[in-house]
Short mmCIF file of C-alpha atoms and ligand atoms in Angstrom, two decimals:
data_model
loop_
_atom_site.label_atom_id
_atom_site.label_comp_id
_atom_site.label_asym_id
_atom_site.label_seq_id
_atom_site.Cartn_x
_atom_site.Cartn_y
_atom_site.Cartn_z
CA UNK A 281 58.20 143.96 34.91
CA UNK A 282 58.04 140.21 34.25
CA UNK A 283 61.61 140.01 35.51
CA UNK A 284 60.78 141.82 38.74
CA UNK A 285 57.90 139.48 39.39
CA UNK A 286 60.19 136.47 39.00
CA UNK A 287 62.73 137.98 41.36
CA UNK A 288 60.03 138.71 43.93
CA UNK A 289 58.54 135.21 43.73
CA UNK A 290 61.99 133.62 44.07
CA UNK A 291 62.71 135.78 47.13
CA UNK A 292 59.29 135.06 48.66
CA UNK A 293 59.94 131.32 48.37
CA UNK A 294 63.04 131.70 50.54
CA UNK A 295 61.54 134.24 52.95
CA UNK A 296 63.09 134.23 56.40
CA UNK A 297 62.17 131.20 58.50
CA UNK A 298 60.23 129.46 55.71
CA UNK A 299 60.82 126.70 53.19
CA UNK A 300 59.07 124.64 50.56
CA UNK A 301 57.03 121.44 50.86
CA UNK A 302 57.68 119.06 47.96
CA UNK A 303 54.34 117.27 47.56
CA UNK A 304 54.86 116.54 43.88
CA UNK A 305 55.37 112.79 44.03
CA UNK A 306 54.44 111.25 40.70
CA UNK A 307 51.68 108.62 40.71
CA UNK A 308 54.34 105.88 40.86
CA UNK A 309 56.26 107.48 43.74
CA UNK A 310 53.21 108.23 45.89
CA UNK A 311 52.11 104.62 45.39
CA UNK A 312 55.45 103.53 46.89
CA UNK A 313 54.91 105.86 49.86
CA UNK A 314 51.36 104.52 50.38
CA UNK A 315 52.59 100.92 50.00
CA UNK A 316 54.94 101.58 52.93
CA UNK A 317 51.90 102.19 55.18
CA UNK A 318 49.73 99.53 53.49
CA UNK A 319 47.31 101.99 51.95
CA UNK A 320 45.94 101.61 48.44
CA UNK A 321 46.80 104.54 46.19
CA UNK A 322 43.51 105.76 44.69
CA UNK A 323 42.97 109.21 43.24
CA UNK A 324 40.73 110.27 46.10
CA UNK A 325 43.10 108.96 48.79
CA UNK A 326 45.93 110.90 47.21
CA UNK A 327 43.68 113.98 47.17
CA UNK A 328 42.65 113.46 50.81
CA UNK A 329 46.27 112.98 51.91
CA UNK A 330 47.40 116.17 50.16
CA UNK A 331 44.40 118.09 51.51
CA UNK A 332 45.33 117.00 55.02
CA UNK A 333 48.85 118.41 54.58
CA UNK A 334 47.77 121.65 52.89
CA UNK A 335 45.08 122.45 55.48
CA UNK A 336 47.37 121.97 58.49
CA UNK A 337 46.54 124.95 60.75
CA UNK A 338 49.36 127.48 61.05
CA UNK A 339 51.86 125.67 58.83
CA UNK A 340 51.96 128.71 56.55
CA UNK A 341 54.16 130.33 59.19
CA UNK A 342 56.92 127.92 58.13
CA UNK A 343 56.00 126.95 54.56
CA UNK A 344 56.36 129.49 51.75
CA UNK A 345 55.40 127.26 48.83
CA UNK A 346 54.20 123.80 47.85
CA UNK A 347 55.24 121.86 44.76
CA UNK A 348 52.28 120.01 43.23
CA UNK A 349 52.03 117.17 40.73
CA UNK A 350 49.94 117.44 37.54
CA UNK A 351 47.07 115.48 39.10
CA UNK A 352 47.13 117.55 42.31
CA UNK A 353 47.12 120.99 40.73
CA UNK A 354 43.77 120.03 39.15
CA UNK A 355 42.26 118.77 42.43
CA UNK A 356 40.29 120.64 45.09
CA UNK A 357 39.61 120.58 48.82
CA UNK A 358 36.52 118.60 49.75
CA UNK A 359 34.47 121.80 49.83
CA UNK A 360 35.44 122.49 46.22
CA UNK A 361 38.25 125.07 46.39
CA UNK A 362 40.98 124.26 43.84
CA UNK A 363 44.25 123.50 45.67
CA UNK A 364 46.22 126.34 44.02
CA UNK A 365 43.54 128.84 45.03
CA UNK A 366 43.37 127.43 48.57
CA UNK A 367 47.14 127.65 49.02
CA UNK A 368 47.43 131.12 47.52
CA UNK A 369 44.70 132.40 49.88
CA UNK A 370 46.74 131.04 52.81
CA UNK A 371 49.80 132.92 51.60
CA UNK A 372 51.48 129.74 50.29
CA UNK A 373 52.82 129.91 46.73
CA UNK A 374 51.70 127.04 44.46
CA UNK A 375 54.31 125.39 42.23
CA UNK A 376 54.34 122.49 39.79
CA UNK A 377 56.66 119.65 38.86
CA UNK A 378 56.96 119.76 35.08
CA UNK A 379 59.57 117.16 34.17
CA UNK A 380 58.45 113.77 32.93
CA UNK A 381 61.01 111.76 34.83
CA UNK A 382 64.54 110.42 34.39
CA UNK A 383 64.77 108.01 31.42
CA UNK A 384 67.69 105.87 30.22
CA UNK A 385 70.27 108.03 28.42
CA UNK A 386 70.97 106.67 24.94
CA UNK A 387 74.34 104.94 24.52
CA UNK A 388 75.11 105.37 28.23
CA UNK A 389 74.89 102.35 30.47
CA UNK A 390 73.10 103.01 33.81
CA UNK A 391 72.72 106.77 33.30
CA UNK A 392 69.61 108.87 32.84
CA UNK A 393 68.47 112.08 31.23
CA UNK A 394 65.31 113.83 32.34
CA UNK A 395 62.62 114.18 29.69
CA UNK A 396 59.69 116.55 29.26
CA UNK A 397 60.83 119.38 26.98
CA UNK A 398 58.49 118.53 24.09
CA UNK A 399 55.34 120.62 24.45
CA UNK A 400 56.67 122.24 27.62
CA UNK A 401 55.91 125.81 26.51
CA UNK A 402 52.21 124.92 26.17
CA UNK A 403 52.11 122.97 29.44
CA UNK A 404 53.71 125.88 31.31
CA UNK A 405 51.07 128.25 29.97
CA UNK A 406 48.34 125.90 31.21
CA UNK A 407 49.95 125.52 34.65
CA UNK A 408 50.24 129.30 34.92
CA UNK A 409 46.51 129.56 34.20
CA UNK A 410 45.87 126.95 36.88
CA UNK A 411 47.67 129.17 39.41
CA UNK A 412 51.29 127.92 39.47
CA UNK A 413 53.94 130.59 40.09
CA UNK A 414 57.02 128.40 40.07
CA UNK A 415 58.10 125.06 38.64
CA UNK A 416 60.52 122.21 39.28
CA UNK A 417 62.62 119.94 37.04
CA UNK A 418 64.78 117.20 38.55
CA UNK A 419 67.83 115.61 36.92
CA UNK A 420 69.55 112.67 38.62
CA UNK A 421 73.12 111.37 38.58
CA UNK A 422 74.55 108.24 40.21
CA UNK A 423 78.00 108.06 41.76
CA UNK A 424 80.22 105.05 41.04
CA UNK A 425 83.99 104.89 40.50
CA UNK A 426 83.45 105.96 36.85
CA UNK A 427 80.08 107.74 36.82
CA UNK A 428 78.58 110.17 36.18
CA UNK A 429 80.02 110.62 32.69
CA UNK A 430 80.59 114.08 31.22
CA UNK A 431 77.99 113.14 28.62
CA UNK A 432 75.32 112.59 31.31
CA UNK A 433 76.32 115.76 33.18
CA UNK A 434 76.13 117.99 30.10
CA UNK A 435 72.99 116.39 28.60
CA UNK A 436 71.12 117.02 31.86
CA UNK A 437 72.55 120.51 32.31
CA UNK A 438 71.40 121.42 28.81
CA UNK A 439 67.86 120.14 29.49
CA UNK A 440 67.70 121.92 32.87
CA UNK A 441 68.63 125.19 31.20
CA UNK A 442 66.13 124.74 28.36
CA UNK A 443 63.44 124.12 30.99
CA UNK A 444 64.54 127.15 33.03
CA UNK A 445 64.50 129.48 30.01
CA UNK A 446 61.00 128.30 29.04
CA UNK A 447 59.80 128.85 32.63
CA UNK A 448 61.09 132.41 32.72
CA UNK A 449 59.53 133.16 29.36
CA UNK A 450 56.21 131.88 30.81
CA UNK A 451 56.57 133.96 34.00
CA UNK A 452 57.30 131.02 36.32
CA UNK A 453 60.33 130.79 38.63
CA UNK A 454 62.31 127.67 37.72
CA UNK A 455 63.62 125.54 40.56
CA UNK A 456 66.66 123.89 39.04
CA UNK A 457 67.19 120.49 40.66
CA UNK A 458 70.32 118.54 39.79
CA UNK A 459 70.26 115.66 42.29
CA UNK A 460 73.46 113.70 42.73
CA UNK A 461 72.10 110.54 44.34
CA UNK A 462 73.95 109.62 47.51
CA UNK A 463 73.46 105.84 47.36
CA UNK A 464 76.61 103.75 47.38
CA UNK A 465 79.87 103.56 49.28
CA UNK A 466 81.54 106.76 48.02
CA UNK A 467 83.47 109.11 50.27
CA UNK A 468 82.30 112.65 50.97
CA UNK A 469 85.26 113.94 48.90
CA UNK A 470 83.95 112.00 45.89
CA UNK A 471 80.46 113.45 46.43
CA UNK A 472 82.03 116.92 46.58
CA UNK A 473 83.90 116.33 43.34
CA UNK A 474 80.85 115.01 41.45
CA UNK A 475 78.47 117.67 42.81
CA UNK A 476 81.01 120.34 41.83
CA UNK A 477 81.21 119.09 38.22
CA UNK A 478 77.42 118.92 38.01
CA UNK A 479 76.87 122.45 39.35
CA UNK A 480 79.60 123.86 37.14
CA UNK A 481 77.86 122.42 34.04
CA UNK A 482 74.43 123.58 35.20
CA UNK A 483 75.51 127.22 35.63
CA UNK A 484 77.45 127.21 32.36
CA UNK A 485 74.30 126.10 30.51
CA UNK A 486 72.01 128.47 32.44
CA UNK A 487 74.17 131.44 31.44
CA UNK A 488 74.57 130.22 27.84
CA UNK A 489 70.82 129.91 27.54
CA UNK A 490 70.23 133.45 28.87
CA UNK A 491 68.52 132.45 32.10
CA UNK A 492 68.34 135.28 34.63
CA UNK A 493 69.64 133.52 37.73
CA UNK A 494 68.16 136.21 40.03
CA UNK A 495 64.80 134.67 39.11
CA UNK A 496 65.73 131.05 39.85
CA UNK A 497 66.29 128.80 42.86
CA UNK A 498 68.74 125.90 43.07
CA UNK A 499 67.60 122.62 44.61
CA UNK A 500 70.72 120.53 45.13
CA UNK A 501 71.68 117.48 47.16
CA UNK A 502 73.76 118.00 50.26
CA UNK A 503 77.31 116.67 49.90
CA UNK A 504 77.29 113.40 51.88
CA UNK A 505 79.25 110.18 52.23
CA UNK A 506 77.44 107.35 50.43
CA UNK A 507 74.59 105.87 52.46
CA UNK A 508 76.41 102.51 52.43
CA UNK A 509 79.89 103.93 53.19
CA UNK A 510 81.57 102.38 56.23
CA UNK A 511 82.88 105.66 57.63
CA UNK A 512 80.28 108.40 57.22
CA UNK A 513 80.86 112.13 57.63
CA UNK A 514 79.11 113.91 60.52
CA UNK A 515 76.96 117.03 60.29
CA UNK A 516 79.82 119.50 60.66
CA UNK A 517 81.81 117.80 57.89
CA UNK A 518 78.67 117.68 55.73
CA UNK A 519 78.16 121.41 56.31
CA UNK A 520 81.81 122.18 55.45
CA UNK A 521 81.94 120.14 52.24
CA UNK A 522 78.51 121.29 51.07
CA UNK A 523 79.27 124.96 51.71
CA UNK A 524 82.68 124.67 50.03
CA UNK A 525 81.01 123.21 46.95
CA UNK A 526 78.26 125.83 46.84
CA UNK A 527 80.65 128.77 47.40
CA UNK A 528 82.79 127.58 44.49
CA UNK A 529 80.00 126.93 42.00
CA UNK A 530 76.77 128.82 42.77
CA UNK A 531 76.70 132.52 41.78
CA UNK A 532 75.77 134.91 44.60
CA UNK A 533 73.04 136.27 42.27
CA UNK A 534 71.01 133.13 43.01
CA UNK A 535 68.57 134.21 45.77
CA UNK A 536 68.19 130.84 47.43
CA UNK A 537 69.33 127.27 47.68
CA UNK A 538 66.55 124.91 48.75
CA UNK A 539 67.95 121.48 49.54
CA UNK A 540 66.21 118.19 48.80
CA UNK A 541 66.35 115.60 51.57
CA UNK A 542 67.22 112.71 49.27
CA UNK A 543 66.73 109.81 51.65
CA UNK A 544 68.33 111.34 54.76
CA UNK A 545 66.31 110.77 57.92
CA UNK A 546 64.02 113.67 58.76
CA UNK A 547 66.10 114.70 61.77
CA UNK A 548 69.41 114.43 59.87
CA UNK A 549 68.04 116.64 57.09
CA UNK A 550 67.11 119.25 59.71
CA UNK A 551 70.39 119.01 61.65
CA UNK A 552 72.52 119.27 58.50
CA UNK A 553 70.66 122.35 57.26
CA UNK A 554 70.99 123.86 60.71
CA UNK A 555 74.76 123.25 60.76
CA UNK A 556 75.12 125.21 57.51
CA UNK A 557 73.01 128.08 58.78
CA UNK A 558 75.00 128.42 62.00
CA UNK A 559 77.75 129.69 59.69
CA UNK A 560 75.53 132.39 58.13
CA UNK A 561 75.47 134.91 56.58
CA UNK A 562 75.87 133.30 53.16
CA UNK A 563 75.42 134.94 49.75
CA UNK A 564 72.13 133.04 49.25
CA UNK A 565 69.35 131.97 51.61
CA UNK A 566 69.89 128.32 52.60
CA UNK A 567 66.53 126.66 52.92
CA UNK A 568 64.65 123.40 52.39
CA UNK A 569 62.38 121.88 49.77
CA UNK A 570 61.91 118.52 51.39
CA UNK A 571 59.57 115.74 50.39
CA UNK A 572 60.26 112.72 52.58
CA UNK A 573 61.93 114.65 55.40
CA UNK A 574 58.81 116.80 55.88
CA UNK A 575 56.22 114.11 55.25
CA UNK A 576 57.55 110.81 56.65
CA UNK A 577 56.28 111.16 60.25
CA UNK A 578 52.93 112.54 59.02
CA UNK A 579 52.50 109.64 56.61
CA UNK A 580 53.19 107.16 59.42
CA UNK A 581 50.83 108.93 61.83
CA UNK A 582 48.05 109.04 59.20
CA UNK A 583 48.18 105.41 58.10
CA UNK A 584 45.33 106.09 55.66
CA UNK A 585 42.75 106.70 58.44
CA UNK A 586 40.64 109.86 58.70
CA UNK A 587 40.64 109.67 62.49
CA UNK A 588 44.44 110.11 62.46
CA UNK A 589 44.36 113.29 60.39
CA UNK A 590 44.97 115.61 63.34
CA UNK A 591 47.93 113.59 64.61
CA UNK A 592 49.36 113.56 61.09
CA UNK A 593 48.94 117.35 60.81
CA UNK A 594 50.70 117.79 64.15
CA UNK A 595 53.60 115.65 62.88
CA UNK A 596 53.90 117.66 59.66
CA UNK A 597 53.60 120.98 61.52
CA UNK A 598 56.34 119.88 63.88
CA UNK A 599 58.77 118.99 61.06
CA UNK A 600 58.02 122.27 59.28
CA UNK A 601 58.71 124.15 62.53
CA UNK A 602 61.99 122.28 63.15
CA UNK A 603 63.20 123.03 59.63
CA UNK A 604 62.16 126.67 59.99
CA UNK A 605 64.41 126.77 63.07
CA UNK A 606 67.22 125.23 61.00
CA UNK A 607 66.86 128.18 58.59
CA UNK A 608 68.30 130.43 61.28
CA UNK A 609 70.71 127.95 62.87
CA UNK A 610 68.57 127.86 66.03
CA UNK A 611 67.56 124.17 65.88
CA UNK A 612 68.68 121.81 68.62
CA UNK A 613 67.81 118.08 68.84
CA UNK A 614 66.25 118.69 72.29
CA UNK A 615 63.49 120.62 70.52
CA UNK A 616 62.29 117.32 69.06
CA UNK A 617 61.57 115.95 72.53
CA UNK A 618 59.97 119.14 73.88
CA UNK A 619 57.50 119.18 71.00
CA UNK A 620 56.55 115.54 71.49
CA UNK A 621 55.89 116.25 75.16
CA UNK A 622 53.75 119.33 74.35
P1 13P B 246 63.05 114.43 48.96
O1 13P B 246 63.20 115.54 49.96
O2 13P B 246 62.18 113.30 49.45
O3 13P B 246 64.35 114.00 48.36
O4 13P B 246 62.18 115.02 47.77
C1 13P B 246 62.47 116.25 47.28
C2 13P B 246 62.13 116.31 45.85
O5 13P B 246 61.34 117.11 45.46
C3 13P B 246 62.78 115.36 44.93
O6 13P B 246 62.55 115.78 43.61
#
């Protein structure tokens, strides 16, 4: 029974034409986002900003779930409805980021391991009571000529699997997020190679730790040339390399792959997802769980001012709609202009 519920939640999160909003920026990360628009990051501003996104009329047609941060899952709309309850009533599944961030990995220069396993069983039980139905844990890896090390890859894979097993025991769907950062000058082939090693380790550990992959989602990076590379791959090459990597390393039992945007522009993130879905069907749903690529235009339009809330909601709604189109391979860049004109 518990298993079936996990499977159903995982499938609902990748329902046709819908994806996930990552609104789980930690206090430090949301401060950086607010700094970029010259807005002070206070608890109530963060609440108001998230409320503006969550209450966007009609966005539930394109958004299946929202990932919240610890502070946010305890907050409410201004009329007093707790955010998880508000979202659930709109048909949007509430989720929660449960890792405690990437910390320096001992005896490994410039590499990180994600922490947060201590006390996780108890925290998951509390989040479940607060209304969460799925969770997220992000591991990060940098690409250089020598990194990531096997040590970093396996330490993070082990932690991701421990997290995933605890989530399933608690009745929450784990989103497993191994993010190979795409900063640097690497080629797309190098990104393919590193992402392949990372995914291979992640699925080895998930199986070893008895995780039922039917009740999970994968949140990977797309396979890209480094952001500072001189000759960067185009969307069709990105789609080819990313799909090749996923076909080799992600079991077909996984119901969905929900990409992170990872610093791509909002329109690139949409176009790249679209390119992969024009080659559907695939064994898994290919969807999105974007943070910046869904929020950036809304954040700019808002600028911290209440009177801009409607314009910001329109900007967020538009990005959600474009990405929903990319779920079926029916996105075209001209749709960006039509919507602006409308
Ligand atoms: P970005 O889409 O901004 O990379 O954020 C997704 C996310 O949740 C990172 O953990």
